[in-house]
Amino acid sequence: MCYMYVAILTRGIRPKPDELAGRDAAVDALKDAEVGRCSGTYKGYGQIGFSFQVLDEAFAKSEIQRVMHQFFGETEYFVRESD
């Protein structure tokens, strides 16, 4: 089991409403895919994100990539794992 943190770069210092809606839709899609338990969302200086506690890291990575492409297209994002 590990935590996967996803950070999404925003178009400005403050996230736009459509970016927050995209993040929330991505989180819902990952919940529907049953990648794990969402452990939180955040918005910060120039980025937004979320984290999940997952059991199957390979499945979670694959689903995160699919969902991020679906809701954010070519927007730059980063995934970090920790125990």
PDB file of N, CA, C and O in Angstrom:
ATOM      1  N   MET A   1       0.846  -1.179   0.000  1.00  0.00           N
ATOM      2  CA  MET A   1       0.000   0.000   0.000  1.00  0.00           C
ATOM      3  C   MET A   1       0.890   1.240   0.000  1.00  0.00           C
ATOM      4  O   MET A   1       1.924   1.269   0.645  1.00  0.00           O
ATOM      5  N   CYS A   2       0.462   2.244  -0.755  1.00  0.00           N
ATOM      6  CA  CYS A   2       1.201   3.503  -0.777  1.00  0.00           C
ATOM      7  C   CYS A   2       0.222   4.646  -1.045  1.00  0.00           C
ATOM      8  O   CYS A   2      -0.956   4.428  -1.314  1.00  0.00           O
ATOM      9  N   TYR A   3       0.737   5.848  -0.954  1.00  0.00           N
ATOM     10  CA  TYR A   3      -0.019   7.040  -1.309  1.00  0.00           C
ATOM     11  C   TYR A   3       0.507   7.549  -2.640  1.00  0.00           C
ATOM     12  O   TYR A   3       1.715   7.540  -2.884  1.00  0.00           O
ATOM     13  N   MET A   4      -0.398   7.989  -3.497  1.00  0.00           N
ATOM     14  CA  MET A   4      -0.029   8.614  -4.758  1.00  0.00           C
ATOM     15  C   MET A   4      -0.567  10.034  -4.744  1.00  0.00           C
ATOM     16  O   MET A   4      -1.754  10.254  -4.507  1.00  0.00           O
ATOM     17  N   TYR A   5       0.334  10.968  -4.933  1.00  0.00           N
ATOM     18  CA  TYR A   5       0.015  12.394  -4.929  1.00  0.00           C
ATOM     19  C   TYR A   5       0.103  12.920  -6.350  1.00  0.00           C
ATOM     20  O   TYR A   5       1.109  12.686  -7.035  1.00  0.00           O
ATOM     21  N   VAL A   6      -0.907  13.632  -6.792  1.00  0.00           N
ATOM     22  CA  VAL A   6      -0.930  14.199  -8.137  1.00  0.00           C
ATOM     23  C   VAL A   6      -0.995  15.716  -8.014  1.00  0.00           C
ATOM     24  O   VAL A   6      -1.895  16.256  -7.360  1.00  0.00           O
ATOM     25  N   ALA A   7      -0.025  16.391  -8.620  1.00  0.00           N
ATOM     26  CA  ALA A   7       0.019  17.858  -8.643  1.00  0.00           C
ATOM     27  C   ALA A   7      -0.182  18.314 -10.088  1.00  0.00           C
ATOM     28  O   ALA A   7       0.503  17.831 -10.992  1.00  0.00           O
ATOM     29  N   ILE A   8      -1.119  19.225 -10.291  1.00  0.00           N
ATOM     30  CA  ILE A   8      -1.474  19.722 -11.614  1.00  0.00           C
ATOM     31  C   ILE A   8      -1.144  21.210 -11.659  1.00  0.00           C
ATOM     32  O   ILE A   8      -1.611  21.977 -10.812  1.00  0.00           O
ATOM     33  N   LEU A   9      -0.340  21.604 -12.634  1.00  0.00           N
ATOM     34  CA  LEU A   9      -0.001  23.018 -12.764  1.00  0.00           C
ATOM     35  C   LEU A   9      -1.194  23.786 -13.313  1.00  0.00           C
ATOM     36  O   LEU A   9      -1.856  23.343 -14.249  1.00  0.00           O
ATOM     37  N   THR A  10      -1.473  24.943 -12.722  1.00  0.00           N
ATOM     38  CA  THR A  10      -2.604  25.758 -13.157  1.00  0.00           C
ATOM     39  C   THR A  10      -2.127  26.858 -14.105  1.00  0.00           C
ATOM     40  O   THR A  10      -0.931  27.117 -14.230  1.00  0.00           O
ATOM     41  N   ARG A  11      -3.093  27.513 -14.748  1.00  0.00           N
ATOM     42  CA  ARG A  11      -2.766  28.555 -15.722  1.00  0.00           C
ATOM     43  C   ARG A  11      -2.354  29.869 -15.061  1.00  0.00           C
ATOM     44  O   ARG A  11      -1.888  30.779 -15.733  1.00  0.00           O
ATOM     45  N   GLY A  12      -2.525  29.973 -13.782  1.00  0.00           N
ATOM     46  CA  GLY A  12      -2.150  31.184 -13.065  1.00  0.00           C
ATOM     47  C   GLY A  12      -1.883  30.844 -11.613  1.00  0.00           C
ATOM     48  O   GLY A  12      -1.920  29.685 -11.212  1.00  0.00           O
ATOM     49  N   ILE A  13      -1.615  31.861 -10.836  1.00  0.00           N
ATOM     50  CA  ILE A  13      -1.333  31.641  -9.422  1.00  0.00           C
ATOM     51  C   ILE A  13      -2.555  31.062  -8.717  1.00  0.00           C
ATOM     52  O   ILE A  13      -2.439  30.137  -7.916  1.00  0.00           O
ATOM     53  N   ARG A  14      -3.721  31.608  -9.026  1.00  0.00           N
ATOM     54  CA  ARG A  14      -4.961  31.088  -8.442  1.00  0.00           C
ATOM     55  C   ARG A  14      -5.638  30.166  -9.451  1.00  0.00           C
ATOM     56  O   ARG A  14      -5.788  30.528 -10.618  1.00  0.00           O
ATOM     57  N   PRO A  15      -6.062  28.990  -9.022  1.00  0.00           N
ATOM     58  CA  PRO A  15      -6.728  28.080  -9.957  1.00  0.00           C
ATOM     59  C   PRO A  15      -8.048  28.655 -10.444  1.00  0.00           C
ATOM     60  O   PRO A  15      -8.768  29.319  -9.697  1.00  0.00           O
ATOM     61  N   LYS A  16      -8.344  28.383 -11.711  1.00  0.00           N
ATOM     62  CA  LYS A  16      -9.598  28.823 -12.321  1.00  0.00           C
ATOM     63  C   LYS A  16     -10.699  27.826 -11.964  1.00  0.00           C
ATOM     64  O   LYS A  16     -10.434  26.662 -11.687  1.00  0.00           O
ATOM     65  N   PRO A  17     -11.967  28.274 -11.985  1.00  0.00           N
ATOM     66  CA  PRO A  17     -13.075  27.373 -11.658  1.00  0.00           C
ATOM     67  C   PRO A  17     -13.100  26.107 -12.519  1.00  0.00           C
ATOM     68  O   PRO A  17     -13.391  25.020 -12.016  1.00  0.00           O
ATOM     69  N   ASP A  18     -12.761  26.225 -13.809  1.00  0.00           N
ATOM     70  CA  ASP A  18     -12.779  25.037 -14.664  1.00  0.00           C
ATOM     71  C   ASP A  18     -11.656  24.055 -14.287  1.00  0.00           C
ATOM     72  O   ASP A  18     -11.813  22.841 -14.423  1.00  0.00           O
ATOM     73  N   GLU A  19     -10.543  24.568 -13.772  1.00  0.00           N
ATOM     74  CA  GLU A  19      -9.459  23.687 -13.323  1.00  0.00           C
ATOM     75  C   GLU A  19      -9.880  22.924 -12.066  1.00  0.00           C
ATOM     76  O   GLU A  19      -9.620  21.723 -11.944  1.00  0.00           O
ATOM     77  N   LEU A  20     -10.534  23.614 -11.154  1.00  0.00           N
ATOM     78  CA  LEU A  20     -11.026  22.955  -9.936  1.00  0.00           C
ATOM     79  C   LEU A  20     -12.095  21.926 -10.280  1.00  0.00           C
ATOM     80  O   LEU A  20     -12.114  20.821  -9.715  1.00  0.00           O
ATOM     81  N   ALA A  21     -12.977  22.252 -11.220  1.00  0.00           N
ATOM     82  CA  ALA A  21     -14.010  21.305 -11.647  1.00  0.00           C
ATOM     83  C   ALA A  21     -13.373  20.085 -12.305  1.00  0.00           C
ATOM     84  O   ALA A  21     -13.824  18.951 -12.081  1.00  0.00           O
ATOM     85  N   GLY A  22     -12.321  20.298 -13.087  1.00  0.00           N
ATOM     86  CA  GLY A  22     -11.607  19.184 -13.710  1.00  0.00           C
ATOM     87  C   GLY A  22     -10.954  18.290 -12.680  1.00  0.00           C
ATOM     88  O   GLY A  22     -11.002  17.057 -12.782  1.00  0.00           O
ATOM     89  N   ARG A  23     -10.356  18.906 -11.665  1.00  0.00           N
ATOM     90  CA  ARG A  23      -9.744  18.118 -10.586  1.00  0.00           C
ATOM     91  C   ARG A  23     -10.786  17.277  -9.879  1.00  0.00           C
ATOM     92  O   ARG A  23     -10.593  16.079  -9.655  1.00  0.00           O
ATOM     93  N   ASP A  24     -11.924  17.885  -9.559  1.00  0.00           N
ATOM     94  CA  ASP A  24     -12.978  17.158  -8.861  1.00  0.00           C
ATOM     95  C   ASP A  24     -13.542  16.027  -9.724  1.00  0.00           C
ATOM     96  O   ASP A  24     -13.820  14.938  -9.220  1.00  0.00           O
ATOM     97  N   ALA A  25     -13.675  16.269 -11.021  1.00  0.00           N
ATOM     98  CA  ALA A  25     -14.157  15.223 -11.930  1.00  0.00           C
ATOM     99  C   ALA A  25     -13.136  14.091 -12.034  1.00  0.00           C
ATOM    100  O   ALA A  25     -13.516  12.915 -12.086  1.00  0.00           O
ATOM    101  N   ALA A  26     -11.854  14.421 -12.053  1.00  0.00           N
ATOM    102  CA  ALA A  26     -10.799  13.403 -12.105  1.00  0.00           C
ATOM    103  C   ALA A  26     -10.834  12.543 -10.838  1.00  0.00           C
ATOM    104  O   ALA A  26     -10.728  11.312 -10.911  1.00  0.00           O
ATOM    105  N   VAL A  27     -10.996  13.177  -9.694  1.00  0.00           N
ATOM    106  CA  VAL A  27     -11.079  12.437  -8.430  1.00  0.00           C
ATOM    107  C   VAL A  27     -12.289  11.498  -8.453  1.00  0.00           C
ATOM    108  O   VAL A  27     -12.184  10.324  -8.088  1.00  0.00           O
ATOM    109  N   ASP A  28     -13.435  11.996  -8.915  1.00  0.00           N
ATOM    110  CA  ASP A  28     -14.630  11.156  -8.990  1.00  0.00           C
ATOM    111  C   ASP A  28     -14.413   9.973  -9.932  1.00  0.00           C
ATOM    112  O   ASP A  28     -14.826   8.848  -9.629  1.00  0.00           O
ATOM    113  N   ALA A  29     -13.761  10.215 -11.067  1.00  0.00           N
ATOM    114  CA  ALA A  29     -13.503   9.131 -12.024  1.00  0.00           C
ATOM    115  C   ALA A  29     -12.566   8.085 -11.421  1.00  0.00           C
ATOM    116  O   ALA A  29     -12.745   6.883 -11.643  1.00  0.00           O
ATOM    117  N   LEU A  30     -11.577   8.515 -10.657  1.00  0.00           N
ATOM    118  CA  LEU A  30     -10.665   7.567 -10.012  1.00  0.00           C
ATOM    119  C   LEU A  30     -11.372   6.784  -8.907  1.00  0.00           C
ATOM    120  O   LEU A  30     -11.102   5.596  -8.714  1.00  0.00           O
ATOM    121  N   LYS A  31     -12.285   7.440  -8.207  1.00  0.00           N
ATOM    122  CA  LYS A  31     -13.093   6.713  -7.219  1.00  0.00           C
ATOM    123  C   LYS A  31     -13.952   5.661  -7.915  1.00  0.00           C
ATOM    124  O   LYS A  31     -14.052   4.529  -7.451  1.00  0.00           O
ATOM    125  N   ASP A  32     -14.568   6.038  -9.039  1.00  0.00           N
ATOM    126  CA  ASP A  32     -15.398   5.100  -9.793  1.00  0.00           C
ATOM    127  C   ASP A  32     -14.582   3.918 -10.304  1.00  0.00           C
ATOM    128  O   ASP A  32     -15.087   2.799 -10.398  1.00  0.00           O
ATOM    129  N   ALA A  33     -13.307   4.168 -10.650  1.00  0.00           N
ATOM    130  CA  ALA A  33     -12.419   3.106 -11.130  1.00  0.00           C
ATOM    131  C   ALA A  33     -11.882   2.257  -9.982  1.00  0.00           C
ATOM    132  O   ALA A  33     -11.188   1.272 -10.217  1.00  0.00           O
ATOM    133  N   GLU A  34     -12.180   2.669  -8.759  1.00  0.00           N
ATOM    134  CA  GLU A  34     -11.776   1.955  -7.546  1.00  0.00           C
ATOM    135  C   GLU A  34     -10.259   1.780  -7.434  1.00  0.00           C
ATOM    136  O   GLU A  34      -9.757   0.706  -7.110  1.00  0.00           O
ATOM    137  N   VAL A  35      -9.528   2.892  -7.670  1.00  0.00           N
ATOM    138  CA  VAL A  35      -8.067   2.834  -7.531  1.00  0.00           C
ATOM    139  C   VAL A  35      -7.642   2.837  -6.067  1.00  0.00           C
ATOM    140  O   VAL A  35      -6.522   2.449  -5.751  1.00  0.00           O
ATOM    141  N   GLY A  36      -8.518   3.282  -5.190  1.00  0.00           N
ATOM    142  CA  GLY A  36      -8.191   3.360  -3.774  1.00  0.00           C
ATOM    143  C   GLY A  36      -9.054   4.400  -3.093  1.00  0.00           C
ATOM    144  O   GLY A  36     -10.079   4.821  -3.627  1.00  0.00           O
ATOM    145  N   ARG A  37      -8.593   4.832  -1.937  1.00  0.00           N
ATOM    146  CA  ARG A  37      -9.340   5.817  -1.145  1.00  0.00           C
ATOM    147  C   ARG A  37      -8.719   7.189  -1.336  1.00  0.00           C
ATOM    148  O   ARG A  37      -7.510   7.368  -1.156  1.00  0.00           O
ATOM    149  N   CYS A  38      -9.538   8.165  -1.706  1.00  0.00           N
ATOM    150  CA  CYS A  38      -9.046   9.533  -1.836  1.00  0.00           C
ATOM    151  C   CYS A  38      -8.707  10.054  -0.445  1.00  0.00           C
ATOM    152  O   CYS A  38      -9.537  10.021   0.461  1.00  0.00           O
ATOM    153  N   SER A  39      -7.479  10.518  -0.284  1.00  0.00           N
ATOM    154  CA  SER A  39      -7.056  11.013   1.028  1.00  0.00           C
ATOM    155  C   SER A  39      -7.001  12.531   1.088  1.00  0.00           C
ATOM    156  O   SER A  39      -6.593  13.088   2.096  1.00  0.00           O
ATOM    157  N   GLY A  40      -7.435  13.197   0.005  1.00  0.00           N
ATOM    158  CA  GLY A  40      -7.530  14.647   0.066  1.00  0.00           C
ATOM    159  C   GLY A  40      -7.325  15.336  -1.266  1.00  0.00           C
ATOM    160  O   GLY A  40      -6.803  14.754  -2.212  1.00  0.00           O
ATOM    161  N   THR A  41      -7.788  16.581  -1.317  1.00  0.00           N
ATOM    162  CA  THR A  41      -7.559  17.459  -2.463  1.00  0.00           C
ATOM    163  C   THR A  41      -6.974  18.759  -1.926  1.00  0.00           C
ATOM    164  O   THR A  41      -7.103  19.065  -0.741  1.00  0.00           O
ATOM    165  N   TYR A  42      -6.312  19.493  -2.800  1.00  0.00           N
ATOM    166  CA  TYR A  42      -5.763  20.777  -2.367  1.00  0.00           C
ATOM    167  C   TYR A  42      -5.668  21.737  -3.539  1.00  0.00           C
ATOM    168  O   TYR A  42      -5.737  21.350  -4.704  1.00  0.00           O
ATOM    169  N   LYS A  43      -5.533  22.991  -3.208  1.00  0.00           N
ATOM    170  CA  LYS A  43      -5.213  24.024  -4.187  1.00  0.00           C
ATOM    171  C   LYS A  43      -4.166  24.896  -3.535  1.00  0.00           C
ATOM    172  O   LYS A  43      -4.219  25.177  -2.336  1.00  0.00           O
ATOM    173  N   GLY A  44      -3.190  25.266  -4.317  1.00  0.00           N
ATOM    174  CA  GLY A  44      -2.101  26.052  -3.763  1.00  0.00           C
ATOM    175  C   GLY A  44      -1.591  27.051  -4.767  1.00  0.00           C
ATOM    176  O   GLY A  44      -2.214  27.310  -5.790  1.00  0.00           O
ATOM    177  N   TYR A  45      -0.453  27.556  -4.489  1.00  0.00           N
ATOM    178  CA  TYR A  45       0.170  28.603  -5.298  1.00  0.00           C
ATOM    179  C   TYR A  45       0.587  28.035  -6.657  1.00  0.00           C
ATOM    180  O   TYR A  45       1.634  27.425  -6.793  1.00  0.00           O
ATOM    181  N   GLY A  46      -0.283  28.189  -7.654  1.00  0.00           N
ATOM    182  CA  GLY A  46       0.044  27.756  -9.009  1.00  0.00           C
ATOM    183  C   GLY A  46      -0.220  26.291  -9.303  1.00  0.00           C
ATOM    184  O   GLY A  46       0.166  25.796 -10.353  1.00  0.00           O
ATOM    185  N   GLN A  47      -0.873  25.595  -8.375  1.00  0.00           N
ATOM    186  CA  GLN A  47      -1.183  24.204  -8.645  1.00  0.00           C
ATOM    187  C   GLN A  47      -2.379  23.736  -7.824  1.00  0.00           C
ATOM    188  O   GLN A  47      -2.755  24.360  -6.840  1.00  0.00           O
ATOM    189  N   ILE A  48      -2.957  22.649  -8.303  1.00  0.00           N
ATOM    190  CA  ILE A  48      -4.029  21.963  -7.599  1.00  0.00           C
ATOM    191  C   ILE A  48      -3.650  20.489  -7.561  1.00  0.00           C
ATOM    192  O   ILE A  48      -2.766  20.052  -8.293  1.00  0.00           O
ATOM    193  N   GLY A  49      -4.317  19.713  -6.733  1.00  0.00           N
ATOM    194  CA  GLY A  49      -3.968  18.305  -6.700  1.00  0.00           C
ATOM    195  C   GLY A  49      -4.860  17.478  -5.826  1.00  0.00           C
ATOM    196  O   GLY A  49      -5.837  17.959  -5.249  1.00  0.00           O
ATOM    197  N   PHE A  50      -4.480  16.207  -5.742  1.00  0.00           N
ATOM    198  CA  PHE A  50      -5.204  15.242  -4.930  1.00  0.00           C
ATOM    199  C   PHE A  50      -4.284  14.088  -4.590  1.00  0.00           C
ATOM    200  O   PHE A  50      -3.210  13.938  -5.178  1.00  0.00           O
ATOM    201  N   SER A  51      -4.712  13.271  -3.644  1.00  0.00           N
ATOM    202  CA  SER A  51      -3.940  12.085  -3.288  1.00  0.00           C
ATOM    203  C   SER A  51      -4.879  10.918  -3.034  1.00  0.00           C
ATOM    204  O   SER A  51      -6.040  11.110  -2.659  1.00  0.00           O
ATOM    205  N   PHE A  52      -4.357   9.733  -3.280  1.00  0.00           N
ATOM    206  CA  PHE A  52      -5.100   8.496  -3.063  1.00  0.00           C
ATOM    207  C   PHE A  52      -4.222   7.507  -2.324  1.00  0.00           C
ATOM    208  O   PHE A  52      -3.016   7.422  -2.575  1.00  0.00           O
ATOM    209  N   GLN A  53      -4.836   6.751  -1.441  1.00  0.00           N
ATOM    210  CA  GLN A  53      -4.185   5.613  -0.818  1.00  0.00           C
ATOM    211  C   GLN A  53      -4.536   4.415  -1.694  1.00  0.00           C
ATOM    212  O   GLN A  53      -5.720   4.121  -1.901  1.00  0.00           O
ATOM    213  N   VAL A  54      -3.522   3.737  -2.243  1.00  0.00           N
ATOM    214  CA  VAL A  54      -3.765   2.670  -3.215  1.00  0.00           C
ATOM    215  C   VAL A  54      -3.107   1.364  -2.779  1.00  0.00           C
ATOM    216  O   VAL A  54      -2.105   1.363  -2.061  1.00  0.00           O
ATOM    217  N   LEU A  55      -3.675   0.267  -3.252  1.00  0.00           N
ATOM    218  CA  LEU A  55      -3.090  -1.051  -3.021  1.00  0.00           C
ATOM    219  C   LEU A  55      -2.305  -1.527  -4.243  1.00  0.00           C
ATOM    220  O   LEU A  55      -1.236  -2.097  -4.116  1.00  0.00           O
ATOM    221  N   ASP A  56      -2.839  -1.290  -5.437  1.00  0.00           N
ATOM    222  CA  ASP A  56      -2.211  -1.734  -6.685  1.00  0.00           C
ATOM    223  C   ASP A  56      -1.615  -0.514  -7.395  1.00  0.00           C
ATOM    224  O   ASP A  56      -2.315   0.210  -8.097  1.00  0.00           O
ATOM    225  N   GLU A  57      -0.323  -0.319  -7.222  1.00  0.00           N
ATOM    226  CA  GLU A  57       0.334   0.871  -7.757  1.00  0.00           C
ATOM    227  C   GLU A  57       0.296   0.929  -9.278  1.00  0.00           C
ATOM    228  O   GLU A  57       0.069   1.990  -9.856  1.00  0.00           O
ATOM    229  N   ALA A  58       0.518  -0.202  -9.931  1.00  0.00           N
ATOM    230  CA  ALA A  58       0.525  -0.223 -11.394  1.00  0.00           C
ATOM    231  C   ALA A  58      -0.852   0.156 -11.950  1.00  0.00           C
ATOM    232  O   ALA A  58      -0.951   0.948 -12.894  1.00  0.00           O
ATOM    233  N   PHE A  59      -1.912  -0.406 -11.357  1.00  0.00           N
ATOM    234  CA  PHE A  59      -3.267  -0.077 -11.793  1.00  0.00           C
ATOM    235  C   PHE A  59      -3.551   1.404 -11.553  1.00  0.00           C
ATOM    236  O   PHE A  59      -4.093   2.094 -12.420  1.00  0.00           O
ATOM    237  N   ALA A  60      -3.178   1.898 -10.388  1.00  0.00           N
ATOM    238  CA  ALA A  60      -3.422   3.306 -10.058  1.00  0.00           C
ATOM    239  C   ALA A  60      -2.697   4.233 -11.026  1.00  0.00           C
ATOM    240  O   ALA A  60      -3.278   5.209 -11.503  1.00  0.00           O
ATOM    241  N   LYS A  61      -1.442   3.935 -11.337  1.00  0.00           N
ATOM    242  CA  LYS A  61      -0.688   4.774 -12.290  1.00  0.00           C
ATOM    243  C   LYS A  61      -1.370   4.808 -13.647  1.00  0.00           C
ATOM    244  O   LYS A  61      -1.503   5.867 -14.265  1.00  0.00           O
ATOM    245  N   SER A  62      -1.809   3.650 -14.104  1.00  0.00           N
ATOM    246  CA  SER A  62      -2.477   3.561 -15.396  1.00  0.00           C
ATOM    247  C   SER A  62      -3.780   4.364 -15.404  1.00  0.00           C
ATOM    248  O   SER A  62      -4.054   5.115 -16.351  1.00  0.00           O
ATOM    249  N   GLU A  63      -4.568   4.229 -14.354  1.00  0.00           N
ATOM    250  CA  GLU A  63      -5.834   4.952 -14.277  1.00  0.00           C
ATOM    251  C   GLU A  63      -5.620   6.453 -14.120  1.00  0.00           C
ATOM    252  O   GLU A  63      -6.351   7.254 -14.704  1.00  0.00           O
ATOM    253  N   ILE A  64      -4.626   6.849 -13.348  1.00  0.00           N
ATOM    254  CA  ILE A  64      -4.328   8.274 -13.203  1.00  0.00           C
ATOM    255  C   ILE A  64      -3.955   8.864 -14.555  1.00  0.00           C
ATOM    256  O   ILE A  64      -4.439   9.933 -14.934  1.00  0.00           O
ATOM    257  N   GLN A  65      -3.127   8.165 -15.304  1.00  0.00           N
ATOM    258  CA  GLN A  65      -2.719   8.652 -16.627  1.00  0.00           C
ATOM    259  C   GLN A  65      -3.945   8.785 -17.544  1.00  0.00           C
ATOM    260  O   GLN A  65      -4.103   9.800 -18.228  1.00  0.00           O
ATOM    261  N   ARG A  66      -4.810   7.791 -17.542  1.00  0.00           N
ATOM    262  CA  ARG A  66      -6.010   7.821 -18.388  1.00  0.00           C
ATOM    263  C   ARG A  66      -6.925   8.987 -18.009  1.00  0.00           C
ATOM    264  O   ARG A  66      -7.371   9.765 -18.861  1.00  0.00           O
ATOM    265  N   VAL A  67      -7.174   9.112 -16.712  1.00  0.00           N
ATOM    266  CA  VAL A  67      -8.100  10.143 -16.226  1.00  0.00           C
ATOM    267  C   VAL A  67      -7.519  11.545 -16.435  1.00  0.00           C
ATOM    268  O   VAL A  67      -8.240  12.466 -16.826  1.00  0.00           O
ATOM    269  N   MET A  68      -6.241  11.707 -16.194  1.00  0.00           N
ATOM    270  CA  MET A  68      -5.628  13.024 -16.393  1.00  0.00           C
ATOM    271  C   MET A  68      -5.699  13.442 -17.856  1.00  0.00           C
ATOM    272  O   MET A  68      -5.972  14.602 -18.161  1.00  0.00           O
ATOM    273  N   HIS A  69      -5.463  12.507 -18.755  1.00  0.00           N
ATOM    274  CA  HIS A  69      -5.573  12.838 -20.181  1.00  0.00           C
ATOM    275  C   HIS A  69      -7.021  13.199 -20.534  1.00  0.00           C
ATOM    276  O   HIS A  69      -7.263  14.149 -21.273  1.00  0.00           O
ATOM    277  N   GLN A  70      -7.960  12.459 -19.965  1.00  0.00           N
ATOM    278  CA  GLN A  70      -9.375  12.715 -20.240  1.00  0.00           C
ATOM    279  C   GLN A  70      -9.805  14.106 -19.780  1.00  0.00           C
ATOM    280  O   GLN A  70     -10.500  14.814 -20.510  1.00  0.00           O
ATOM    281  N   PHE A  71      -9.396  14.521 -18.591  1.00  0.00           N
ATOM    282  CA  PHE A  71      -9.890  15.783 -18.031  1.00  0.00           C
ATOM    283  C   PHE A  71      -8.936  16.966 -18.201  1.00  0.00           C
ATOM    284  O   PHE A  71      -9.367  18.109 -18.103  1.00  0.00           O
ATOM    285  N   PHE A  72      -7.653  16.689 -18.447  1.00  0.00           N
ATOM    286  CA  PHE A  72      -6.690  17.792 -18.526  1.00  0.00           C
ATOM    287  C   PHE A  72      -5.871  17.814 -19.811  1.00  0.00           C
ATOM    288  O   PHE A  72      -5.049  18.709 -19.989  1.00  0.00           O
ATOM    289  N   GLY A  73      -6.076  16.857 -20.698  1.00  0.00           N
ATOM    290  CA  GLY A  73      -5.365  16.869 -21.972  1.00  0.00           C
ATOM    291  C   GLY A  73      -3.860  16.918 -21.793  1.00  0.00           C
ATOM    292  O   GLY A  73      -3.277  16.066 -21.138  1.00  0.00           O
ATOM    293  N   GLU A  74      -3.251  17.943 -22.329  1.00  0.00           N
ATOM    294  CA  GLU A  74      -1.792  18.084 -22.306  1.00  0.00           C
ATOM    295  C   GLU A  74      -1.277  18.927 -21.136  1.00  0.00           C
ATOM    296  O   GLU A  74      -0.097  19.268 -21.091  1.00  0.00           O
ATOM    297  N   THR A  75      -2.130  19.270 -20.196  1.00  0.00           N
ATOM    298  CA  THR A  75      -1.702  20.039 -19.028  1.00  0.00           C
ATOM    299  C   THR A  75      -0.630  19.269 -18.267  1.00  0.00           C
ATOM    300  O   THR A  75      -0.732  18.058 -18.077  1.00  0.00           O
ATOM    301  N   GLU A  76       0.396  19.971 -17.838  1.00  0.00           N
ATOM    302  CA  GLU A  76       1.498  19.330 -17.122  1.00  0.00           C
ATOM    303  C   GLU A  76       1.073  18.949 -15.704  1.00  0.00           C
ATOM    304  O   GLU A  76       0.445  19.731 -14.994  1.00  0.00           O
ATOM    305  N   TYR A  77       1.435  17.724 -15.331  1.00  0.00           N
ATOM    306  CA  TYR A  77       1.149  17.254 -13.975  1.00  0.00           C
ATOM    307  C   TYR A  77       2.264  16.318 -13.531  1.00  0.00           C
ATOM    308  O   TYR A  77       3.044  15.822 -14.342  1.00  0.00           O
ATOM    309  N   PHE A  78       2.329  16.090 -12.236  1.00  0.00           N
ATOM    310  CA  PHE A  78       3.365  15.240 -11.652  1.00  0.00           C
ATOM    311  C   PHE A  78       2.707  14.254 -10.681  1.00  0.00           C
ATOM    312  O   PHE A  78       1.756  14.599 -10.006  1.00  0.00           O
ATOM    313  N   VAL A  79       3.249  13.046 -10.641  1.00  0.00           N
ATOM    314  CA  VAL A  79       2.766  12.033  -9.709  1.00  0.00           C
ATOM    315  C   VAL A  79       3.937  11.648  -8.816  1.00  0.00           C
ATOM    316  O   VAL A  79       5.035  11.398  -9.289  1.00  0.00           O
ATOM    317  N   ARG A  80       3.666  11.613  -7.522  1.00  0.00           N
ATOM    318  CA  ARG A  80       4.691  11.207  -6.539  1.00  0.00           C
ATOM    319  C   ARG A  80       4.098  10.112  -5.672  1.00  0.00           C
ATOM    320  O   ARG A  80       2.928  10.155  -5.305  1.00  0.00           O
ATOM    321  N   GLU A  81       4.913   9.141  -5.347  1.00  0.00           N
ATOM    322  CA  GLU A  81       4.485   8.032  -4.490  1.00  0.00           C
ATOM    323  C   GLU A  81       5.232   8.095  -3.161  1.00  0.00           C
ATOM    324  O   GLU A  81       6.367   8.534  -3.121  1.00  0.00           O
ATOM    325  N   SER A  82       4.559   7.652  -2.117  1.00  0.00           N
ATOM    326  CA  SER A  82       5.233   7.500  -0.829  1.00  0.00           C
ATOM    327  C   SER A  82       4.552   6.408  -0.034  1.00  0.00           C
ATOM    328  O   SER A  82       3.386   6.098  -0.247  1.00  0.00           O
ATOM    329  N   ASP A  83       5.305   5.814   0.875  1.00  0.00           N
ATOM    330  CA  ASP A  83       4.757   4.743   1.718  1.00  0.00           C
ATOM    331  C   ASP A  83       3.934   5.310   2.842  1.00  0.00           C
ATOM    332  O   ASP A  83       3.997   6.390   3.230  1.00  0.00           O
TER     333      ASP A  83
END
